[in-house]
Amino acid sequence: MMSFVLTLVAQRDATTLDNATIALARDALDGARDITVLSPEEAVDIPCPTTAAERLPALHAALEGRAIDAVLTHQASRRKRLLVSDMDSTIVANETLDDLAAHAGIGEKIAAITTRSMNGELDFATALRERVALLKGFPSALLEKAWKDVTLNEGAKEMVQTMHAHGAHTALVSGGFTFFTSRVATLCGFDEDHANTLIVDEAQGTLTGETGHPILGPDTKLALLERLAAEHAIPQVETLAIGDGANDLPMLKKAGLGLAFHAKPVVRKAVAAQINQTSLRTALFVQGYPVSAFSGT
């Protein structure tokens, strides 16, 4: 019985998905001969038996060095009705707090703390308070300068708008700040966004070095996933979470499908479904969407 689906996706700018690679993957996982082409030379679905999960590490090893992702999912409930996504280094290419710090001239100092936090080496709330405190007294106008640096990752709009068009509820959640999430949510078409508040002294036009409370961290991200699923009567199996850092792990592990997107090592060790070579378009392909169904292109 074919209980799983292997989705192969090639990085479009680097390679194409050829017949030899498809055959290699199919044979490695004892997949079906009948495949579904989701996007010519870019993405295919291969039905696979239950034993495929045991063989997946060997396939990943065989594909090492190629710009191709291989994601194994269950046949049932592939289309997700709830999307909860991280923002920094997931929906956008930036770490927005690091960009803000760079404009303040203290980029290296704050980036070092960010790296340790995203790798799970520091408590998230402590690391956030420590970084924000270093911004005390800097002009709040730096926020607008940092916003100009923000770049959406490839496929962000397509992922959000395609899922929304097919009835999914979409939420952007970040340990960063509402100044950025509100704008990114609007650009992509998220239904809602959640993040921390960066407090500004309006009279002085400066950052106070403080955040609003409570701080939105890993437990809050998980709680949001659970709350939205309950509010919209969506079973856990029909939820999708995407992120890259240690503070995303609780929601990634809880969701019906947790996708590690170009993630930190600590996340790659903990989450089986990974996008390491390709774009956020892959989050649609692994749900069985053909490219002809994409919106937001």
mmCIF file of C-alpha atoms in Angstrom:
data_model
loop_
_atom_site.group_PDB
_atom_site.id
_atom_site.type_symbol
_atom_site.label_atom_id
_atom_site.label_comp_id
_atom_site.label_asym_id
_atom_site.label_seq_id
_atom_site.Cartn_x
_atom_site.Cartn_y
_atom_site.Cartn_z
ATOM 1 C CA MET A 1 0.000 0.000 0.000
ATOM 2 C CA MET A 2 1.330 3.441 -0.943
ATOM 3 C CA SER A 3 0.946 5.374 2.320
ATOM 4 C CA PHE A 4 3.478 8.119 1.621
ATOM 5 C CA VAL A 5 4.315 10.589 -1.123
ATOM 6 C CA LEU A 6 7.860 11.639 -1.934
ATOM 7 C CA THR A 7 7.998 15.120 -3.410
ATOM 8 C CA LEU A 8 11.155 15.949 -5.353
ATOM 9 C CA VAL A 9 11.815 19.608 -6.090
ATOM 10 C CA ALA A 10 14.730 21.119 -7.997
ATOM 11 C CA GLN A 11 16.153 24.588 -7.452
ATOM 12 C CA ARG A 12 15.089 26.227 -10.689
ATOM 13 C CA ASP A 13 18.070 28.543 -11.059
ATOM 14 C CA ALA A 14 20.606 25.790 -10.519
ATOM 15 C CA THR A 15 19.340 22.582 -12.098
ATOM 16 C CA THR A 16 16.427 20.680 -13.579
ATOM 17 C CA LEU A 17 14.697 17.560 -12.355
ATOM 18 C CA ASP A 18 15.689 14.949 -14.911
ATOM 19 C CA ASN A 19 14.449 11.409 -15.466
ATOM 20 C CA ALA A 20 17.607 9.862 -14.034
ATOM 21 C CA THR A 21 17.159 11.661 -10.700
ATOM 22 C CA ILE A 22 13.487 10.734 -10.559
ATOM 23 C CA ALA A 23 14.365 7.081 -11.223
ATOM 24 C CA LEU A 24 17.088 7.159 -8.560
ATOM 25 C CA ALA A 25 14.627 8.448 -5.962
ATOM 26 C CA ARG A 26 11.856 6.082 -7.013
ATOM 27 C CA ASP A 27 14.120 3.061 -6.813
ATOM 28 C CA ALA A 28 15.705 4.118 -3.517
ATOM 29 C CA LEU A 29 12.300 4.284 -1.810
ATOM 30 C CA ASP A 30 10.601 1.495 -3.812
ATOM 31 C CA GLY A 31 8.195 4.080 -5.171
ATOM 32 C CA ALA A 32 5.447 3.620 -7.715
ATOM 33 C CA ARG A 33 6.160 3.829 -11.432
ATOM 34 C CA ASP A 34 3.287 6.251 -11.945
ATOM 35 C CA ILE A 35 4.376 9.711 -10.895
ATOM 36 C CA THR A 36 2.600 13.053 -10.909
ATOM 37 C CA VAL A 37 4.384 15.999 -12.512
ATOM 38 C CA LEU A 38 3.644 19.101 -10.436
ATOM 39 C CA SER A 39 5.899 21.418 -12.429
ATOM 40 C CA PRO A 40 7.824 20.239 -15.529
ATOM 41 C CA GLU A 41 11.528 19.696 -14.755
ATOM 42 C CA GLU A 42 10.972 21.202 -11.293
ATOM 43 C CA ALA A 43 8.716 19.071 -9.089
ATOM 44 C CA VAL A 44 7.127 15.603 -9.039
ATOM 45 C CA ASP A 45 5.177 13.412 -6.622
ATOM 46 C CA ILE A 46 6.113 9.743 -6.246
ATOM 47 C CA PRO A 47 3.739 7.479 -4.235
ATOM 48 C CA CYS A 48 5.759 5.330 -1.803
ATOM 49 C CA PRO A 49 5.121 2.489 0.668
ATOM 50 C CA THR A 50 5.352 2.768 4.456
ATOM 51 C CA THR A 51 8.936 1.487 4.347
ATOM 52 C CA ALA A 52 9.999 4.641 2.496
ATOM 53 C CA ALA A 53 10.501 6.509 5.774
ATOM 54 C CA GLU A 54 13.284 4.113 6.738
ATOM 55 C CA ARG A 55 15.047 4.601 3.415
ATOM 56 C CA LEU A 56 14.796 8.386 3.228
ATOM 57 C CA PRO A 57 18.177 9.108 4.898
ATOM 58 C CA ALA A 58 19.903 7.009 2.241
ATOM 59 C CA LEU A 59 18.159 8.988 -0.490
ATOM 60 C CA HIS A 60 19.220 12.278 1.086
ATOM 61 C CA ALA A 61 22.785 10.991 1.093
ATOM 62 C CA ALA A 62 22.514 10.025 -2.577
ATOM 63 C CA LEU A 63 21.234 13.502 -3.458
ATOM 64 C CA GLU A 64 23.883 15.335 -1.448
ATOM 65 C CA GLY A 65 25.537 18.040 -3.498
ATOM 66 C CA ARG A 66 22.562 18.385 -5.835
ATOM 67 C CA ALA A 67 20.212 21.364 -5.677
ATOM 68 C CA ILE A 68 17.225 19.118 -5.016
ATOM 69 C CA ASP A 69 14.956 18.688 -1.998
ATOM 70 C CA ALA A 70 13.214 15.421 -1.177
ATOM 71 C CA VAL A 71 10.313 15.624 1.284
ATOM 72 C CA LEU A 72 8.270 12.624 2.409
ATOM 73 C CA THR A 73 4.681 13.203 3.574
ATOM 74 C CA HIS A 74 1.634 11.072 4.335
ATOM 75 C CA GLN A 75 -0.876 10.569 1.540
ATOM 76 C CA ALA A 76 -3.737 11.560 3.830
ATOM 77 C CA SER A 77 -4.524 15.211 4.582
ATOM 78 C CA ARG A 78 -1.759 16.656 2.407
ATOM 79 C CA ARG A 79 -3.597 19.915 1.802
ATOM 80 C CA LYS A 80 -3.265 22.000 4.951
ATOM 81 C CA ARG A 81 -6.004 24.337 6.163
ATOM 82 C CA LEU A 82 -3.855 26.355 8.575
ATOM 83 C CA LEU A 83 -0.453 27.929 7.930
ATOM 84 C CA VAL A 84 1.600 29.421 10.761
ATOM 85 C CA SER A 85 4.916 30.787 9.542
ATOM 86 C CA ASP A 86 7.938 32.402 11.099
ATOM 87 C CA MET A 87 9.102 35.643 9.444
ATOM 88 C CA ASP A 88 12.857 36.325 9.756
ATOM 89 C CA SER A 89 14.958 34.068 7.506
ATOM 90 C CA THR A 90 11.747 32.286 6.492
ATOM 91 C CA ILE A 91 9.270 34.609 4.794
ATOM 92 C CA VAL A 92 11.922 37.306 4.466
ATOM 93 C CA ALA A 93 15.615 36.851 3.756
ATOM 94 C CA ASN A 94 16.520 39.161 6.627
ATOM 95 C CA GLU A 95 16.996 39.043 10.364
ATOM 96 C CA THR A 96 15.233 42.358 10.849
ATOM 97 C CA LEU A 97 16.611 43.083 14.316
ATOM 98 C CA ASP A 98 20.130 42.511 13.010
ATOM 99 C CA ASP A 99 19.443 44.898 10.124
ATOM 100 C CA LEU A 100 18.173 47.519 12.555
ATOM 101 C CA ALA A 101 21.320 47.088 14.641
ATOM 102 C CA ALA A 102 23.512 47.422 11.554
ATOM 103 C CA HIS A 103 21.983 50.834 10.844
ATOM 104 C CA ALA A 104 22.719 51.755 14.457
ATOM 105 C CA GLY A 105 26.360 50.757 14.004
ATOM 106 C CA ILE A 106 26.212 47.821 16.442
ATOM 107 C CA GLY A 107 25.367 45.098 13.962
ATOM 108 C CA GLU A 108 28.083 42.588 14.819
ATOM 109 C CA LYS A 109 27.367 42.749 18.543
ATOM 110 C CA ILE A 110 23.645 42.038 18.131
ATOM 111 C CA ALA A 111 24.059 39.516 15.290
ATOM 112 C CA ALA A 112 26.280 37.381 17.521
ATOM 113 C CA ILE A 113 23.527 37.185 20.134
ATOM 114 C CA THR A 114 20.928 36.416 17.440
ATOM 115 C CA THR A 115 22.995 33.520 16.138
ATOM 116 C CA ARG A 116 23.340 31.959 19.566
ATOM 117 C CA SER A 117 19.622 32.389 20.232
ATOM 118 C CA MET A 118 18.523 30.844 16.918
ATOM 119 C CA ASN A 119 20.877 27.917 17.538
ATOM 120 C CA GLY A 120 19.203 27.301 20.894
ATOM 121 C CA GLU A 121 22.244 28.325 22.925
ATOM 122 C CA LEU A 122 20.450 31.181 24.722
ATOM 123 C CA ASP A 123 16.993 31.571 26.232
ATOM 124 C CA PHE A 124 14.966 33.452 23.629
ATOM 125 C CA ALA A 125 13.389 36.071 25.923
ATOM 126 C CA THR A 126 16.702 36.837 27.628
ATOM 127 C CA ALA A 127 18.469 37.169 24.285
ATOM 128 C CA LEU A 128 15.750 39.476 22.929
ATOM 129 C CA ARG A 129 15.828 41.766 25.952
ATOM 130 C CA GLU A 130 19.627 41.895 25.805
ATOM 131 C CA ARG A 131 19.646 42.855 22.125
ATOM 132 C CA VAL A 132 16.894 45.447 22.390
ATOM 133 C CA ALA A 133 18.558 47.069 25.401
ATOM 134 C CA LEU A 134 21.590 47.790 23.214
ATOM 135 C CA LEU A 135 19.367 49.938 20.964
ATOM 136 C CA LYS A 136 18.401 52.362 23.723
ATOM 137 C CA GLY A 137 18.677 55.982 22.633
ATOM 138 C CA PHE A 138 19.044 55.327 18.906
ATOM 139 C CA PRO A 139 16.670 57.194 16.541
ATOM 140 C CA SER A 140 13.393 55.392 15.851
ATOM 141 C CA ALA A 141 13.811 56.534 12.227
ATOM 142 C CA LEU A 142 16.240 53.618 11.855
ATOM 143 C CA LEU A 143 13.205 51.347 11.656
ATOM 144 C CA GLU A 144 12.248 52.825 8.296
ATOM 145 C CA LYS A 145 15.817 52.439 7.064
ATOM 146 C CA ALA A 146 15.822 48.785 8.110
ATOM 147 C CA TRP A 147 12.471 48.246 6.386
ATOM 148 C CA LYS A 148 13.993 49.329 3.080
ATOM 149 C CA ASP A 149 16.419 46.386 3.363
ATOM 150 C CA VAL A 150 13.681 43.766 3.751
ATOM 151 C CA THR A 151 13.413 41.272 0.884
ATOM 152 C CA LEU A 152 10.765 38.576 0.555
ATOM 153 C CA ASN A 153 12.090 35.078 -0.014
ATOM 154 C CA GLU A 154 11.176 33.435 -3.312
ATOM 155 C CA GLY A 155 7.778 31.820 -3.177
ATOM 156 C CA ALA A 156 6.544 33.672 -0.076
ATOM 157 C CA LYS A 157 3.628 35.369 -1.825
ATOM 158 C CA GLU A 158 2.828 32.239 -3.824
ATOM 159 C CA MET A 159 2.715 30.059 -0.724
ATOM 160 C CA VAL A 160 0.482 32.373 1.304
ATOM 161 C CA GLN A 161 -1.862 33.427 -1.475
ATOM 162 C CA THR A 162 -2.253 29.937 -2.948
ATOM 163 C CA MET A 163 -3.141 28.433 0.417
ATOM 164 C CA HIS A 164 -5.505 31.323 1.127
ATOM 165 C CA ALA A 165 -7.178 30.885 -2.262
ATOM 166 C CA HIS A 166 -7.849 27.251 -1.387
ATOM 167 C CA GLY A 167 -9.458 28.052 1.961
ATOM 168 C CA ALA A 168 -6.533 27.965 4.403
ATOM 169 C CA HIS A 169 -6.157 30.450 7.257
ATOM 170 C CA THR A 170 -2.691 32.013 7.307
ATOM 171 C CA ALA A 171 -0.796 33.599 10.198
ATOM 172 C CA LEU A 172 2.624 35.235 10.378
ATOM 173 C CA VAL A 173 4.309 34.940 13.776
ATOM 174 C CA SER A 174 7.679 36.337 14.783
ATOM 175 C CA GLY A 175 9.905 36.859 17.768
ATOM 176 C CA GLY A 176 10.723 40.138 16.014
ATOM 177 C CA PHE A 177 8.546 43.210 15.908
ATOM 178 C CA THR A 178 5.104 44.275 14.745
ATOM 179 C CA PHE A 179 6.651 47.191 12.844
ATOM 180 C CA PHE A 180 7.933 44.622 10.341
ATOM 181 C CA THR A 181 5.357 41.810 10.592
ATOM 182 C CA SER A 182 2.415 44.106 9.844
ATOM 183 C CA ARG A 183 4.050 45.248 6.609
ATOM 184 C CA VAL A 184 5.255 41.796 5.557
ATOM 185 C CA ALA A 185 1.814 40.331 6.280
ATOM 186 C CA THR A 186 0.243 42.922 4.002
ATOM 187 C CA LEU A 187 2.765 42.266 1.219
ATOM 188 C CA CYS A 188 2.177 38.518 1.282
ATOM 189 C CA GLY A 189 -1.526 38.435 2.101
ATOM 190 C CA PHE A 190 -1.453 36.781 5.548
ATOM 191 C CA ASP A 191 -4.760 36.857 7.418
ATOM 192 C CA GLU A 192 -3.059 37.981 10.617
ATOM 193 C CA ASP A 193 0.323 38.686 12.175
ATOM 194 C CA HIS A 194 1.771 38.461 15.669
ATOM 195 C CA ALA A 195 5.078 39.724 17.056
ATOM 196 C CA ASN A 196 6.707 41.713 19.842
ATOM 197 C CA THR A 197 6.327 45.451 20.287
ATOM 198 C CA LEU A 198 9.385 47.695 20.159
ATOM 199 C CA ILE A 199 8.746 50.641 22.476
ATOM 200 C CA VAL A 200 9.488 54.100 21.111
ATOM 201 C CA ASP A 201 9.778 57.396 23.002
ATOM 202 C CA GLU A 202 7.628 59.433 20.640
ATOM 203 C CA ALA A 203 8.588 62.755 22.230
ATOM 204 C CA GLN A 204 12.285 62.112 21.748
ATOM 205 C CA GLY A 205 11.986 60.072 18.569
ATOM 206 C CA THR A 206 14.206 57.379 20.053
ATOM 207 C CA LEU A 207 14.093 53.706 20.950
ATOM 208 C CA THR A 208 13.699 53.085 24.683
ATOM 209 C CA GLY A 209 15.610 49.807 24.682
ATOM 210 C CA GLU A 210 12.507 47.971 25.892
ATOM 211 C CA THR A 211 9.845 45.676 24.453
ATOM 212 C CA GLY A 212 6.207 45.244 25.334
ATOM 213 C CA HIS A 213 5.205 42.343 27.563
ATOM 214 C CA PRO A 214 4.735 39.468 27.507
ATOM 215 C CA ILE A 215 7.515 38.595 25.085
ATOM 216 C CA LEU A 216 6.418 36.446 22.162
ATOM 217 C CA GLY A 217 8.707 33.431 22.096
ATOM 218 C CA PRO A 218 8.640 29.714 21.251
ATOM 219 C CA ASP A 219 5.810 28.821 23.637
ATOM 220 C CA THR A 220 3.668 31.652 22.247
ATOM 221 C CA LYS A 221 4.210 30.421 18.699
ATOM 222 C CA LEU A 222 3.039 26.965 19.727
ATOM 223 C CA ALA A 223 0.051 28.404 21.587
ATOM 224 C CA LEU A 224 -0.929 30.413 18.492
ATOM 225 C CA LEU A 225 -0.884 27.288 16.322
ATOM 226 C CA GLU A 226 -3.069 25.440 18.808
ATOM 227 C CA ARG A 227 -5.469 28.362 19.323
ATOM 228 C CA LEU A 228 -6.011 29.025 15.623
ATOM 229 C CA ALA A 229 -6.569 25.335 14.926
ATOM 230 C CA ALA A 230 -9.217 25.228 17.663
ATOM 231 C CA GLU A 231 -10.899 28.484 16.584
ATOM 232 C CA HIS A 232 -11.171 27.352 12.964
ATOM 233 C CA ALA A 233 -12.021 23.725 13.825
ATOM 234 C CA ILE A 234 -8.957 22.438 11.988
ATOM 235 C CA PRO A 235 -7.525 19.046 13.019
ATOM 236 C CA GLN A 236 -3.849 19.038 13.950
ATOM 237 C CA VAL A 237 -3.025 16.856 10.931
ATOM 238 C CA GLU A 238 -4.258 19.656 8.646
ATOM 239 C CA THR A 239 -1.887 22.299 10.051
ATOM 240 C CA LEU A 240 1.416 23.485 8.583
ATOM 241 C CA ALA A 241 4.184 25.329 10.430
ATOM 242 C CA ILE A 242 7.341 26.691 8.811
ATOM 243 C CA GLY A 243 10.443 28.120 10.456
ATOM 244 C CA ASP A 244 14.203 28.048 10.716
ATOM 245 C CA GLY A 245 15.286 28.732 14.299
ATOM 246 C CA ALA A 246 15.260 27.061 17.701
ATOM 247 C CA ASN A 247 12.337 29.229 18.795
ATOM 248 C CA ASP A 248 10.250 27.621 16.027
ATOM 249 C CA LEU A 249 10.805 24.049 17.207
ATOM 250 C CA PRO A 250 7.740 23.656 19.452
ATOM 251 C CA MET A 251 5.310 24.664 16.705
ATOM 252 C CA LEU A 252 7.207 22.680 14.052
ATOM 253 C CA LYS A 253 6.962 19.515 16.153
ATOM 254 C CA LYS A 254 3.282 20.044 16.961
ATOM 255 C CA ALA A 255 1.972 20.821 13.468
ATOM 256 C CA GLY A 256 0.609 18.144 11.176
ATOM 257 C CA LEU A 257 3.519 19.088 8.921
ATOM 258 C CA GLY A 258 6.471 21.016 10.284
ATOM 259 C CA LEU A 259 8.828 22.285 7.588
ATOM 260 C CA ALA A 260 12.365 23.341 8.474
ATOM 261 C CA PHE A 261 13.243 26.060 5.970
ATOM 262 C CA HIS A 262 17.003 26.520 5.373
ATOM 263 C CA ALA A 263 17.153 25.918 9.086
ATOM 264 C CA LYS A 264 19.782 26.081 11.802
ATOM 265 C CA PRO A 265 21.540 22.778 12.647
ATOM 266 C CA VAL A 266 19.565 22.281 15.871
ATOM 267 C CA VAL A 267 16.325 22.426 13.862
ATOM 268 C CA ARG A 268 17.544 20.107 11.101
ATOM 269 C CA LYS A 269 18.375 17.496 13.733
ATOM 270 C CA ALA A 270 14.864 17.639 15.162
ATOM 271 C CA VAL A 271 12.600 18.034 12.119
ATOM 272 C CA ALA A 272 12.427 15.430 9.352
ATOM 273 C CA ALA A 273 10.732 17.486 6.614
ATOM 274 C CA GLN A 274 13.259 19.999 5.355
ATOM 275 C CA ILE A 275 13.627 22.566 2.582
ATOM 276 C CA ASN A 276 17.374 23.044 2.247
ATOM 277 C CA GLN A 277 17.941 23.716 -1.446
ATOM 278 C CA THR A 278 14.795 25.236 -2.868
ATOM 279 C CA SER A 279 12.267 27.990 -2.187
ATOM 280 C CA LEU A 280 8.962 28.363 -0.364
ATOM 281 C CA ARG A 281 7.271 27.063 -3.535
ATOM 282 C CA THR A 282 8.233 23.656 -2.164
ATOM 283 C CA ALA A 283 5.780 24.140 0.710
ATOM 284 C CA LEU A 284 3.036 24.071 -1.938
ATOM 285 C CA PHE A 285 4.447 21.155 -3.894
ATOM 286 C CA VAL A 286 4.617 18.977 -0.761
ATOM 287 C CA GLN A 287 0.893 19.597 -0.329
ATOM 288 C CA GLY A 288 0.279 18.324 -3.849
ATOM 289 C CA TYR A 289 -0.407 21.681 -5.491
ATOM 290 C CA PRO A 290 0.560 21.728 -9.190
ATOM 291 C CA VAL A 291 2.221 24.914 -10.398
ATOM 292 C CA SER A 292 -0.900 25.652 -12.453
ATOM 293 C CA ALA A 293 -2.806 26.188 -9.179
ATOM 294 C CA PHE A 294 -0.367 28.776 -7.792
ATOM 295 C CA SER A 295 -1.591 32.270 -6.986
ATOM 296 C CA GLY A 296 0.447 35.388 -6.252
ATOM 297 C CA THR A 297 3.019 34.903 -9.006
#
